[in-house]
Short mmCIF file of C-alpha atoms in Angstrom, two decimals:
data_model
loop_
_atom_site.label_atom_id
_atom_site.label_comp_id
_atom_site.label_asym_id
_atom_site.label_seq_id
_atom_site.Cartn_x
_atom_site.Cartn_y
_atom_site.Cartn_z
CA MET A 546 71.21 54.71 44.75
CA THR A 547 69.94 57.66 42.70
CA TYR A 548 69.15 61.14 43.89
CA ASP A 549 65.42 60.27 43.92
CA GLU A 550 66.12 57.45 46.34
CA VAL A 551 67.76 59.70 48.98
CA PRO A 552 65.65 59.81 52.16
CA ARG A 553 63.67 63.05 52.49
CA VAL A 554 63.19 65.06 55.71
CA ARG A 555 60.15 67.36 56.01
CA ILE A 556 59.31 69.19 59.23
CA THR A 557 56.37 71.54 59.86
CA HIS A 558 54.82 73.12 62.95
CA SER A 559 51.19 73.31 63.98
CA GLU A 560 49.68 76.03 66.21
CA ARG A 561 47.33 73.64 67.98
CA ARG A 562 49.24 70.38 68.10
CA LEU A 563 52.56 68.84 67.17
CA ASP A 564 52.24 65.35 65.88
CA ALA A 565 55.57 63.77 65.04
CA ARG A 566 56.08 60.28 63.81
CA LEU A 567 59.38 58.63 63.40
CA CYS A 568 58.84 55.82 60.98
CA VAL A 569 61.29 53.33 59.69
CA GLY A 570 59.88 51.85 56.47
CA ARG A 571 60.89 49.01 54.33
CA ARG A 572 64.35 49.10 52.88
CA ARG A 573 64.71 49.89 49.23
CA GLY A 574 67.78 48.46 47.59
CA GLY A 575 69.24 47.57 50.98
CA VAL A 576 68.95 51.16 52.26
CA ALA A 577 66.77 52.03 55.28
CA VAL A 578 64.46 54.94 54.50
CA VAL A 579 63.84 57.16 57.48
CA THR A 580 61.15 59.80 57.40
CA ALA A 581 60.38 62.27 60.14
CA VAL A 582 57.11 64.08 59.54
CA ALA A 583 55.51 66.82 61.57
CA GLU A 584 52.11 67.90 60.32
CA GLY A 585 50.94 71.52 60.56
CA ARG A 586 50.77 74.84 58.65
CA THR A 587 54.24 76.40 59.05
CA GLY A 588 57.48 75.56 57.22
CA PRO A 589 60.54 73.76 58.53
CA GLY A 590 62.70 75.46 61.16
CA PRO A 591 66.49 75.14 61.43
CA SER A 592 66.42 73.71 64.93
CA MET A 593 63.95 71.01 64.04
CA ALA A 594 65.83 70.18 60.86
CA ALA A 595 69.04 69.73 62.82
CA ALA A 596 67.30 67.57 65.39
CA ALA A 597 65.71 65.50 62.66
CA GLY A 598 69.12 65.02 61.07
CA ALA A 599 70.40 63.78 64.43
CA ALA A 600 67.48 61.39 64.65
CA VAL A 601 68.25 60.09 61.16
CA ALA A 602 71.83 59.39 62.17
CA ALA A 603 70.70 57.71 65.38
CA ALA A 604 68.14 55.57 63.67
CA THR A 605 70.47 54.28 60.98
CA ALA A 606 73.41 53.18 63.08
CA GLY A 607 75.05 49.76 62.49
CA GLN A 608 73.16 48.00 59.61
CA GLU A 609 74.50 45.79 56.85
CA ASP A 610 73.27 45.58 53.24
CA ASP A 611 71.25 42.57 51.99
CA ASP A 612 74.08 41.37 49.76
CA GLY A 613 76.43 41.04 52.72
CA GLY A 614 78.07 44.45 52.32
CA PRO A 615 78.18 47.06 55.04
CA ARG A 616 74.81 48.42 55.96
CA LEU A 617 74.04 51.94 57.07
CA PRO A 618 74.20 52.28 60.86
CA GLY A 619 71.09 51.49 62.85
CA PRO A 620 69.18 48.60 64.32
CA SER A 621 67.40 46.10 62.10
CA LEU A 622 63.67 46.62 62.62
CA GLY A 623 62.32 44.46 59.83
CA ARG A 624 60.34 45.34 56.73
CA ARG A 625 57.22 46.81 58.38
CA ALA A 626 57.13 50.47 59.45
CA VAL A 627 57.37 51.12 63.17
CA CYS A 628 56.72 54.48 64.91
CA SER A 629 58.72 54.95 68.14
CA ARG A 630 57.56 57.36 70.90
CA PRO A 631 60.99 57.31 72.75
CA TYR A 632 62.69 58.58 69.61
CA PHE A 633 60.25 61.46 69.51
CA VAL A 634 61.07 62.38 73.14
CA VAL A 635 64.81 62.36 72.38
CA LEU A 636 64.16 64.49 69.31
CA MET A 637 62.32 67.14 71.31
CA VAL A 638 65.00 67.27 74.06
CA PHE A 639 67.73 67.92 71.49
CA ALA A 640 65.59 70.56 69.80
CA HIS A 641 64.97 72.51 73.00
CA LEU A 642 68.61 72.38 74.09
CA TYR A 643 69.69 73.71 70.70
CA VAL A 644 67.24 76.64 70.87
CA LEU A 645 68.31 77.54 74.43
CA ASN A 646 72.00 77.53 73.45
CA VAL A 647 71.34 79.86 70.51
CA LEU A 648 69.34 82.26 72.67
CA GLY A 649 72.08 82.31 75.34
CA LEU A 650 74.74 83.03 72.74
CA LEU A 651 72.73 85.93 71.27
CA LEU A 652 72.17 87.39 74.75
CA PHE A 653 75.91 87.21 75.54
CA VAL A 654 76.83 88.97 72.28
CA HIS A 655 74.28 91.70 72.98
CA ILE A 656 75.61 92.37 76.50
CA SER A 657 79.24 92.37 75.32
CA SER A 658 78.49 94.87 72.56
CA ASP A 659 76.89 97.22 75.11
CA ASP A 660 80.01 97.11 77.34
CA GLY A 661 82.38 97.90 74.46
CA GLY A 662 80.26 100.64 72.94
CA ASP A 663 80.88 104.34 72.67
CA PRO A 664 81.79 106.24 75.86
CA GLU A 665 79.13 108.23 77.65
CA PRO A 666 78.83 111.94 76.75
CA GLY A 667 81.67 113.86 78.39
CA GLN A 668 83.70 110.70 79.04
CA GLU A 669 87.17 110.53 77.47
CA PRO A 670 87.94 107.38 75.47
CA THR A 671 90.51 105.12 77.10
CA SER A 672 93.48 103.91 75.10
CA PRO A 673 95.15 100.53 75.74
CA ALA A 674 98.17 102.37 77.15
CA GLN A 675 95.94 104.28 79.58
CA GLU A 676 94.27 101.05 80.66
CA ALA A 677 97.67 99.42 81.26
CA LEU A 678 98.86 102.46 83.21
CA ALA A 679 95.72 102.50 85.33
CA ALA A 680 96.07 98.79 86.04
CA ALA A 681 99.71 99.23 87.03
CA ALA A 682 98.84 102.17 89.27
CA ALA A 683 96.05 100.23 90.92
CA ALA A 684 98.35 97.28 91.53
CA ALA A 685 101.11 99.50 92.87
CA SER A 686 99.06 101.64 95.24
CA TYR A 687 98.02 100.68 98.73
CA PRO A 688 96.44 102.55 101.63
CA PRO A 689 98.70 104.43 104.08
CA GLY A 690 99.56 102.47 107.17
CA SER A 691 99.05 99.09 105.59
CA SER A 692 101.72 96.40 105.60
CA SER A 693 101.99 96.39 101.80
CA PRO A 694 103.73 96.30 99.40
CA HIS A 695 104.52 92.62 99.30
CA ALA A 696 106.12 92.87 95.85
CA LEU A 697 107.86 95.53 93.78
CA PRO A 698 106.86 95.98 90.12
CA ARG A 699 109.82 95.65 87.78
CA LEU A 700 109.78 96.77 84.16
CA GLU A 701 110.77 94.48 81.29
CA GLY A 702 113.65 95.55 79.05
CA ILE A 703 112.85 92.93 76.36
CA LYS A 704 116.07 93.61 74.39
CA VAL A 705 118.55 96.41 73.77
CA GLY A 706 116.95 99.00 71.50
CA HIS A 707 113.39 97.98 72.35
CA LYS A 708 110.98 100.93 72.49
CA GLN A 709 107.73 101.10 74.43
CA LYS A 710 105.24 103.89 75.00
CA VAL A 711 104.56 105.25 78.48
CA GLU A 712 102.08 107.85 79.65
CA LEU A 713 103.58 110.08 82.33
CA VAL A 714 101.57 113.28 81.91
CA PRO A 715 98.10 113.93 80.45
CA ASN A 716 97.76 114.26 76.66
CA LYS A 717 101.35 113.20 75.94
CA VAL A 718 102.97 109.86 75.18
CA HIS A 719 106.67 109.34 75.90
CA VAL A 720 108.83 106.71 74.25
CA MET A 721 111.04 104.67 76.58
CA LYS A 722 114.05 102.91 75.03
CA THR A 723 116.02 100.03 76.52
CA LEU A 724 119.74 100.88 76.58
CA SER A 725 121.04 97.75 78.30
CA LEU A 726 119.85 94.64 80.12
CA LYS A 727 122.81 94.43 82.52
CA PRO A 728 122.04 96.69 84.27
CA LEU A 729 118.39 97.09 83.29
CA LEU A 730 118.67 100.62 81.90
CA PHE A 731 116.15 102.84 80.09
CA GLU A 732 116.16 106.25 78.40
CA VAL A 733 113.15 108.60 78.17
CA PRO A 734 113.66 111.70 75.97
CA GLU A 735 111.70 114.86 76.81
CA PHE A 736 110.92 113.69 80.32
CA LEU A 737 111.35 117.32 81.43
CA THR A 738 110.55 120.45 79.46
CA GLU A 739 113.13 123.15 78.86
CA ASP A 740 111.35 125.48 81.29
CA GLU A 741 111.29 122.79 84.00
CA CYS A 742 115.02 122.22 83.57
CA LYS A 743 115.74 125.92 83.91
CA LEU A 744 113.52 126.19 86.99
CA ILE A 745 115.32 123.33 88.75
CA ILE A 746 118.69 124.96 88.08
CA HIS A 747 117.34 128.28 89.34
CA LEU A 748 115.96 126.75 92.57
CA ALA A 749 119.27 124.99 93.20
CA GLN A 750 121.19 128.24 92.76
CA LEU A 751 118.83 130.05 95.13
CA LYS A 752 119.34 127.41 97.82
CA GLY A 753 123.09 127.33 97.26
CA LEU A 754 125.39 124.48 96.25
CA GLN A 755 128.20 122.90 98.23
CA LYS A 756 131.10 120.66 97.36
CA SER A 757 130.00 117.10 96.81
CA GLN A 758 133.14 115.72 98.41
CA ILE A 759 135.21 117.47 101.04
CA LEU A 760 138.98 117.17 101.22
CA PRO A 761 140.54 114.78 103.75
CA THR A 762 140.78 116.25 107.23
CA GLU A 763 143.40 115.89 109.93
CA GLU A 764 140.84 114.07 112.06
CA TYR A 765 140.55 111.44 109.35
CA GLU A 766 144.30 110.94 109.24
CA GLU A 767 144.42 110.53 113.00
CA ALA A 768 141.56 108.04 112.92
CA MET A 769 143.34 105.98 110.28
CA GLU A 770 146.45 105.78 112.43
CA MET A 771 144.42 104.50 115.36
CA ILE A 772 142.93 101.59 113.44
CA ASP A 773 143.97 98.40 115.21
CA ILE A 774 144.49 95.81 112.48
CA SER A 775 147.39 93.46 111.98
CA GLN A 776 149.47 93.67 108.82
CA MET A 777 148.66 90.05 108.07
CA ASP A 778 144.94 90.82 108.17
CA MET A 779 145.45 93.89 106.00
CA PHE A 780 147.45 91.91 103.47
CA ASN A 781 144.74 89.25 103.25
CA LEU A 782 142.16 91.96 102.80
CA LEU A 783 144.06 93.49 99.88
CA ASP A 784 145.08 90.16 98.32
CA HIS A 785 141.93 89.72 96.23
CA ASN A 786 142.96 86.52 94.42
CA GLN A 787 144.78 85.10 97.46
CA ASP A 788 147.97 84.36 95.54
CA GLY A 789 150.31 85.71 98.22
CA GLN A 790 151.20 88.85 96.24
CA LEU A 791 149.73 92.33 95.92
CA GLN A 792 149.41 93.51 92.33
CA LEU A 793 148.81 97.18 91.56
CA LYS A 794 145.22 96.55 90.51
CA GLU A 795 144.46 94.80 93.80
CA VAL A 796 145.64 97.84 95.74
CA LEU A 797 143.73 100.19 93.42
CA THR A 798 140.41 98.40 93.99
CA HIS A 799 140.57 99.38 97.67
CA THR A 800 142.14 102.83 97.68
CA ARG A 801 138.94 104.76 96.97
CA LEU A 802 137.53 103.38 100.22
CA GLY A 803 140.10 105.44 102.09
CA ASN A 804 140.40 109.20 102.14
CA GLY A 805 138.56 109.79 98.89
CA ARG A 806 141.60 110.41 96.68
CA TRP A 807 141.58 108.73 93.34
CA MET A 808 144.71 106.63 92.98
CA THR A 809 146.24 105.64 89.65
CA PRO A 810 148.93 103.07 88.85
CA GLU A 811 151.40 105.96 88.57
CA SER A 812 150.51 107.41 91.97
CA ILE A 813 150.78 103.96 93.60
CA ARG A 814 154.29 103.51 92.18
CA GLU A 815 155.26 106.97 93.42
CA MET A 816 154.05 106.08 96.90
CA TYR A 817 155.95 102.78 96.85
CA THR A 818 159.12 104.63 95.93
CA ALA A 819 158.62 107.28 98.64
CA VAL A 820 158.19 104.76 101.47
CA LYS A 821 160.60 102.22 99.96
CA ALA A 822 157.93 99.55 99.80
CA ASP A 823 158.98 97.91 96.51
CA PRO A 824 162.77 97.28 96.52
CA ASP A 825 162.87 95.50 93.16
CA GLY A 826 160.56 98.05 91.52
CA ASN A 827 158.32 95.46 89.85
CA GLY A 828 155.11 96.97 91.23
CA VAL A 829 154.26 93.78 93.13
CA LEU A 830 154.53 93.37 96.90
CA SER A 831 155.18 89.96 98.38
CA LEU A 832 154.01 89.04 101.87
CA GLU A 833 157.57 89.37 103.17
CA GLU A 834 157.97 92.83 101.63
CA PHE A 835 154.64 93.92 103.07
CA LYS A 836 155.60 92.75 106.56
CA GLN A 837 158.65 95.02 106.50
CA LEU A 838 156.51 98.11 105.94
CA ASN A 839 155.33 100.61 108.49
CA ILE A 840 151.70 101.31 107.57
CA ARG A 841 151.87 104.74 109.18
CA ASP A 842 154.46 105.73 106.59
CA PHE A 843 151.73 105.40 103.96
CA HIS A 844 149.41 107.70 105.92
CA LYS A 845 152.16 110.25 106.45
CA TYR A 846 152.98 110.25 102.78
CA MET A 847 149.33 110.71 101.82
CA GLY A 848 148.97 113.55 104.31
CA SER A 849 152.03 115.34 102.92
CA GLN A 850 150.64 115.43 99.39
CA LYS A 851 148.73 118.43 98.12
CA VAL A 852 145.22 117.41 97.17
CA LYS A 853 143.23 119.16 94.47
CA MET A 854 139.57 118.66 93.71
CA SER A 855 140.50 116.94 90.47
CA ASP A 856 142.40 114.33 92.51
CA LEU A 857 139.27 113.23 94.34
CA VAL A 858 136.78 110.56 93.40
CA ARG A 859 134.24 113.26 92.67
CA ASN A 860 134.62 116.86 91.54
CA SER A 861 131.24 118.60 91.61
CA GLN A 862 128.83 120.70 93.65
CA HIS A 863 125.32 119.76 94.70
CA THR A 864 122.25 120.60 96.76
CA TRP A 865 118.96 118.93 97.70
CA LEU A 866 115.50 120.17 96.68
CA TYR A 867 112.41 119.29 98.68
CA GLN A 868 109.69 117.36 96.80
CA GLY A 869 107.18 116.50 99.56
CA GLU A 870 103.73 117.90 100.24
CA GLY A 871 103.66 121.67 99.82
CA ALA A 872 106.73 121.75 97.55
CA HIS A 873 106.88 123.71 94.31
CA GLN A 874 104.39 122.32 91.81
CA VAL A 875 107.17 121.38 89.39
CA MET A 876 108.91 119.38 92.13
CA ARG A 877 105.67 117.59 92.90
CA SER A 878 104.98 116.97 89.22
CA ILE A 879 108.40 115.37 88.71
CA ARG A 880 107.87 113.08 91.65
CA GLN A 881 104.50 112.00 90.27
CA ARG A 882 106.06 111.30 86.89
CA VAL A 883 108.69 109.15 88.58
CA ILE A 884 105.90 107.18 90.28
CA HIS A 885 104.24 106.55 86.90
CA LEU A 886 107.56 105.74 85.24
CA THR A 887 108.79 103.21 87.81
CA ARG A 888 105.26 101.95 88.67
CA LEU A 889 106.35 101.66 92.28
CA PRO A 890 103.93 102.26 95.18
CA PRO A 891 103.60 106.04 95.73
CA GLU A 892 104.54 105.78 99.42
CA ILE A 893 107.91 104.24 98.56
CA VAL A 894 108.76 107.07 96.16
CA GLU A 895 107.40 109.76 98.49
CA HIS A 896 109.53 108.52 101.38
CA SER A 897 112.71 108.36 99.34
CA GLU A 898 115.47 110.96 99.14
CA PRO A 899 114.69 114.44 97.85
CA LEU A 900 115.89 115.61 94.44
CA GLN A 901 119.65 116.08 94.26
CA VAL A 902 120.84 118.72 91.81
CA VAL A 903 124.49 118.54 90.73
CA ARG A 904 126.72 120.97 88.83
CA TYR A 905 129.93 119.90 87.10
CA ASP A 906 132.14 122.76 85.92
CA GLN A 907 134.83 122.30 83.31
CA GLY A 908 137.14 119.59 84.64
CA GLY A 909 134.33 118.11 86.74
CA HIS A 910 133.91 114.34 86.83
CA TYR A 911 132.73 111.43 88.94
CA HIS A 912 134.76 108.21 88.72
CA ALA A 913 132.83 104.99 88.19
CA HIS A 914 130.93 103.90 91.29
CA MET A 915 127.80 102.18 92.54
CA ASP A 916 124.90 104.34 93.72
CA SER A 917 124.07 101.78 96.38
CA GLY A 918 126.14 99.51 98.51
CA PRO A 919 125.99 95.81 99.31
CA VAL A 920 123.86 95.12 102.37
CA PHE A 921 125.29 92.63 104.83
CA PRO A 922 123.65 91.39 108.07
CA GLU A 923 125.58 94.00 110.05
CA THR A 924 124.60 96.80 107.63
CA ALA A 925 121.52 99.02 107.91
CA CYS A 926 119.98 101.23 105.23
CA SER A 927 120.17 104.94 105.98
CA HIS A 928 116.51 105.68 105.30
CA THR A 929 115.08 102.87 107.43
CA LYS A 930 117.57 103.39 110.25
CA LEU A 931 115.99 106.79 110.89
CA ILE A 932 112.77 105.11 111.97
CA ALA A 933 113.60 101.48 112.73
CA ASN A 934 116.36 102.54 115.17
CA GLU A 935 118.68 99.78 114.04
CA THR A 936 122.01 99.50 115.86
CA ALA A 937 124.03 98.06 112.99
CA ALA A 938 127.67 99.11 112.92
CA PHE A 939 127.53 100.27 109.30
CA GLU A 940 124.91 101.93 107.18
CA THR A 941 124.56 102.56 103.48
CA SER A 942 122.12 104.21 101.08
CA CYS A 943 119.90 101.45 99.76
CA ARG A 944 118.94 102.89 96.38
CA TYR A 945 116.80 100.43 94.46
CA ILE A 946 116.41 102.66 91.39
CA THR A 947 118.34 105.68 90.08
CA VAL A 948 116.48 108.22 87.93
CA LEU A 949 118.90 110.74 86.41
CA PHE A 950 117.78 113.89 84.57
CA TYR A 951 119.95 115.95 82.22
CA LEU A 952 119.14 119.63 82.78
CA ASN A 953 121.21 121.14 79.95
CA ASN A 954 123.11 120.31 76.78
CA VAL A 955 126.80 119.99 77.58
CA THR A 956 129.22 121.63 75.17
CA GLY A 957 131.98 119.05 75.60
CA GLY A 958 132.21 115.74 77.47
CA GLY A 959 130.05 114.97 80.48
CA GLU A 960 128.61 111.69 79.22
CA THR A 961 127.38 109.07 81.69
CA THR A 962 129.44 105.93 81.20
CA PHE A 963 128.58 102.35 82.08
CA PRO A 964 131.97 100.65 81.62
CA ILE A 965 130.79 97.03 81.78
CA ALA A 966 127.18 97.29 80.61
CA ASP A 967 126.00 94.02 79.07
CA ASN A 968 129.33 92.28 79.61
CA ARG A 969 128.95 88.52 79.56
CA THR A 970 130.77 88.21 82.90
CA TYR A 971 131.93 90.53 85.65
CA GLU A 972 135.22 90.42 87.52
CA GLU A 973 136.36 93.34 89.62
CA LEU A 974 140.04 92.93 88.81
CA SER A 975 139.31 92.88 85.08
CA LEU A 976 138.38 96.56 85.31
CA ILE A 977 142.09 97.34 85.46
CA GLN A 978 144.18 95.93 82.62
CA ASN A 979 147.65 97.09 81.55
CA ASP A 980 147.40 100.27 83.61
CA VAL A 981 144.04 101.11 81.99
CA ASP A 982 141.46 101.61 84.74
CA LEU A 983 137.98 101.53 83.22
CA ARG A 984 136.65 103.26 86.33
CA ASP A 985 138.77 106.34 85.61
CA THR A 986 136.35 108.76 83.96
CA ARG A 987 139.00 111.45 83.50
CA LYS A 988 141.19 109.31 81.26
CA HIS A 989 139.35 106.24 79.96
CA CYS A 990 135.69 107.17 79.50
CA ASP A 991 135.93 106.35 75.80
CA LYS A 992 136.74 102.71 76.61
CA GLY A 993 133.47 102.03 78.41
CA ASN A 994 130.85 99.76 76.86
CA LEU A 995 128.06 102.33 76.95
CA ARG A 996 128.07 106.14 77.11
CA VAL A 997 124.91 108.25 77.32
CA LYS A 998 125.22 111.76 75.90
CA PRO A 999 123.56 114.44 78.07
CA LEU A 1000 120.58 115.99 76.28
CA GLN A 1001 118.39 118.54 78.02
CA GLY A 1002 115.16 117.06 79.37
CA THR A 1003 116.19 113.42 78.87
CA ALA A 1004 115.89 111.00 81.78
CA VAL A 1005 117.74 107.72 82.18
CA PHE A 1006 116.93 105.27 84.94
CA TRP A 1007 118.21 101.90 85.99
CA TYR A 1008 117.89 99.25 88.70
CA ASN A 1009 120.81 99.05 91.11
CA TYR A 1010 119.62 95.71 92.46
CA LEU A 1011 118.54 92.42 90.96
CA SER A 1012 115.28 90.74 91.92
CA ASP A 1013 115.34 88.16 94.67
CA GLY A 1014 113.01 85.97 92.59
CA GLU A 1015 110.09 86.64 94.94
CA GLY A 1016 109.27 90.20 93.90
CA TRP A 1017 111.60 92.01 96.28
CA VAL A 1018 115.12 93.46 96.30
CA GLY A 1019 117.88 90.93 95.68
CA ASP A 1020 121.65 91.22 95.29
CA LEU A 1021 123.40 94.37 94.15
CA ASP A 1022 123.71 94.48 90.34
CA GLU A 1023 127.44 94.94 89.81
CA TYR A 1024 126.84 95.88 86.18
CA SER A 1025 125.26 99.15 87.40
CA LEU A 1026 128.79 100.54 87.82
CA HIS A 1027 128.70 104.02 86.22
CA GLY A 1028 130.39 107.39 86.30
CA GLY A 1029 130.34 110.94 84.99
CA CYS A 1030 132.87 111.58 82.22
CA LEU A 1031 135.16 114.58 82.36
CA VAL A 1032 133.48 117.83 81.31
CA THR A 1033 135.92 119.21 78.75
CA GLU A 1034 133.99 122.37 77.88
CA GLY A 1035 131.15 124.29 79.47
CA THR A 1036 129.03 123.24 82.47
CA LYS A 1037 126.96 120.17 83.13
CA TRP A 1038 123.77 120.19 85.22
CA ILE A 1039 122.00 117.00 86.27
CA ALA A 1040 119.48 115.93 88.92
CA ASN A 1041 119.00 112.57 90.65
CA ASN A 1042 115.95 110.91 92.13
CA TRP A 1043 116.94 107.86 94.15
CA ILE A 1044 114.21 105.43 95.14
CA ASN A 1045 115.07 103.90 98.50
CA VAL A 1046 113.98 100.34 99.28
CA ASP A 1047 115.44 98.22 102.05
CA PRO A 1048 116.37 94.66 100.94
CA ASN A 1049 115.14 93.64 104.39
CA LYS A 1050 111.41 93.52 103.67
CA ARG A 1051 110.42 93.46 107.33
CA ARG A 1052 112.43 96.59 108.02
CA GLN A 1053 111.02 98.37 104.95
CA LEU A 1054 107.42 97.57 105.92
CA GLN A 1055 108.05 98.76 109.46
CA PHE A 1056 109.48 101.98 108.05
CA GLN A 1057 106.40 102.47 105.84
CA GLU A 1058 104.05 102.02 108.79
CA GLU A 1059 106.01 104.41 111.00
CA MET A 1060 106.14 107.07 108.27
CA ALA A 1061 102.41 106.73 107.63
CA ARG A 1062 101.70 107.41 111.30
CA TYR A 1063 104.21 110.25 111.36
CA THR A 1064 102.73 112.09 108.39
CA THR A 1065 99.14 111.76 109.67
CA ASN A 1066 99.95 113.14 113.12
CA GLU A 1067 97.76 116.23 113.51
CA GLU A 1068 99.48 117.50 116.64
CA GLU A 1069 102.48 118.81 114.70
CA ASP A 1070 102.51 121.20 111.75
CA GLN A 1071 104.59 119.36 109.16
CA ASN A 1072 105.98 121.61 106.42
CA GLU A 1073 108.65 119.12 105.36
CA TRP A 1074 108.94 115.38 105.53
CA HIS A 1075 111.41 113.93 107.96
CA VAL A 1076 113.41 112.19 105.24
CA ASP A 1077 113.92 115.47 103.39
CA LYS A 1078 114.98 117.28 106.57
CA SER A 1079 117.66 114.69 107.25
CA TYR A 1080 119.57 115.80 104.14
CA SER A 1081 119.62 119.54 104.93
CA ASP A 1082 123.23 119.55 106.19
CA VAL A 1083 124.69 116.70 104.15
CA HIS A 1084 128.10 117.55 102.66
CA VAL A 1085 129.30 114.15 101.54
CA GLU A 1086 127.64 111.78 99.10
CA LEU A 1087 125.98 109.03 101.08
#
């Protein structure tokens, strides 16, 4: 078949009438010739041409050639031309649907372009980061007195070294860097300005600082002697691996729970020698050797030893600065920045502990510890116990997030160490190997996996708890173990914002509702929030 034999399609429109004929003529050379003609004065339109093409395809379906070869598709209608009115109806339906689809698409594009156009006069353009921040804030906020939140936003670390931009204050973008994934730990340089750092230090000095950890008292020694516990139970408590022997590291893992003195392998051996607890001098106590001991001899020995501040778990001074409504504008600004940084509901942050400001002089340190404690069924969180009136025997500070600010550049030492950050596994006894205690920040800070150098204005924050998989607080993250390295020269100033969340969701929601009613009570003139007041006379780290 030559080019001249190809079927032609010609479509025109008429203003007064539209006369279309679909004719199937005689076949030339075994090929069905299909012609669609519309008589009128205007030229062919794209929609009609497309519809005509569809009609051509429909009309030529399924034929064979005269010589037995495959025919073009279409029914065999004989040699005489036939004009079909049903085909014309189908043609017009397809044509109208096509036109309507095109018009709808053009209308959608026009509306979309109007929505994404230039901002109105006087309206600031919104960046993607601002939109993300606004969305996070909207998701995190909820009206006072409601039973929300039902989930806690949790940031993504992606990988160690990952950097992401965050907007904490107007007209400035901060860069947040992931320092570790276990625990989930971030660093934000220039979180505070130099002037803000100096003001915080000045306010802390005006209020007055006190020792972060007091020395053991006689009352404590007397209370320890009155504890009614069998030696067998005590041995089982200390025998971590249940092998029937007490190694030095097993005893060391429990000593800091006592009178606050930091014990070393050397000091444990000295105590054994003084009370004749280890006859063979191998540093290991068998069950039989332990049964021969008088536990009170240990307490007497500890009481007879002179205790210096450097011998304690913590050697520093601190105070608390109010951040609630009516506080200094810098205090309020920092709290707002923490809300934007953590993306937590504002009420949770507002009802958390006030800002703690800490000073470490030369020789100051804080041995590795957890900021929060494990919560058992018989344990209540300090912040919710104030309102929920729980009667649990023990209480702890449930600190979901720690936000730490460096207020000055330290001349020597003073790093924050995370001894087991990003370890593949965690085992408490592995922290002490060959008389090297990784928790000891006075001697072995350099052996920790991660150390953060204090730089003025920088903030670091981390999660002390894992997620429970349903958007709430889960188990304590043991990798959040951290400490303050020995300050070898100069002075170190830091501040802490702890965000308190109770792993017991019911108790946390009850606390939120009670605090919402408390703060909206118009009968009392509230100058300070109740949570802040509760820390006014605190002398010991909670």
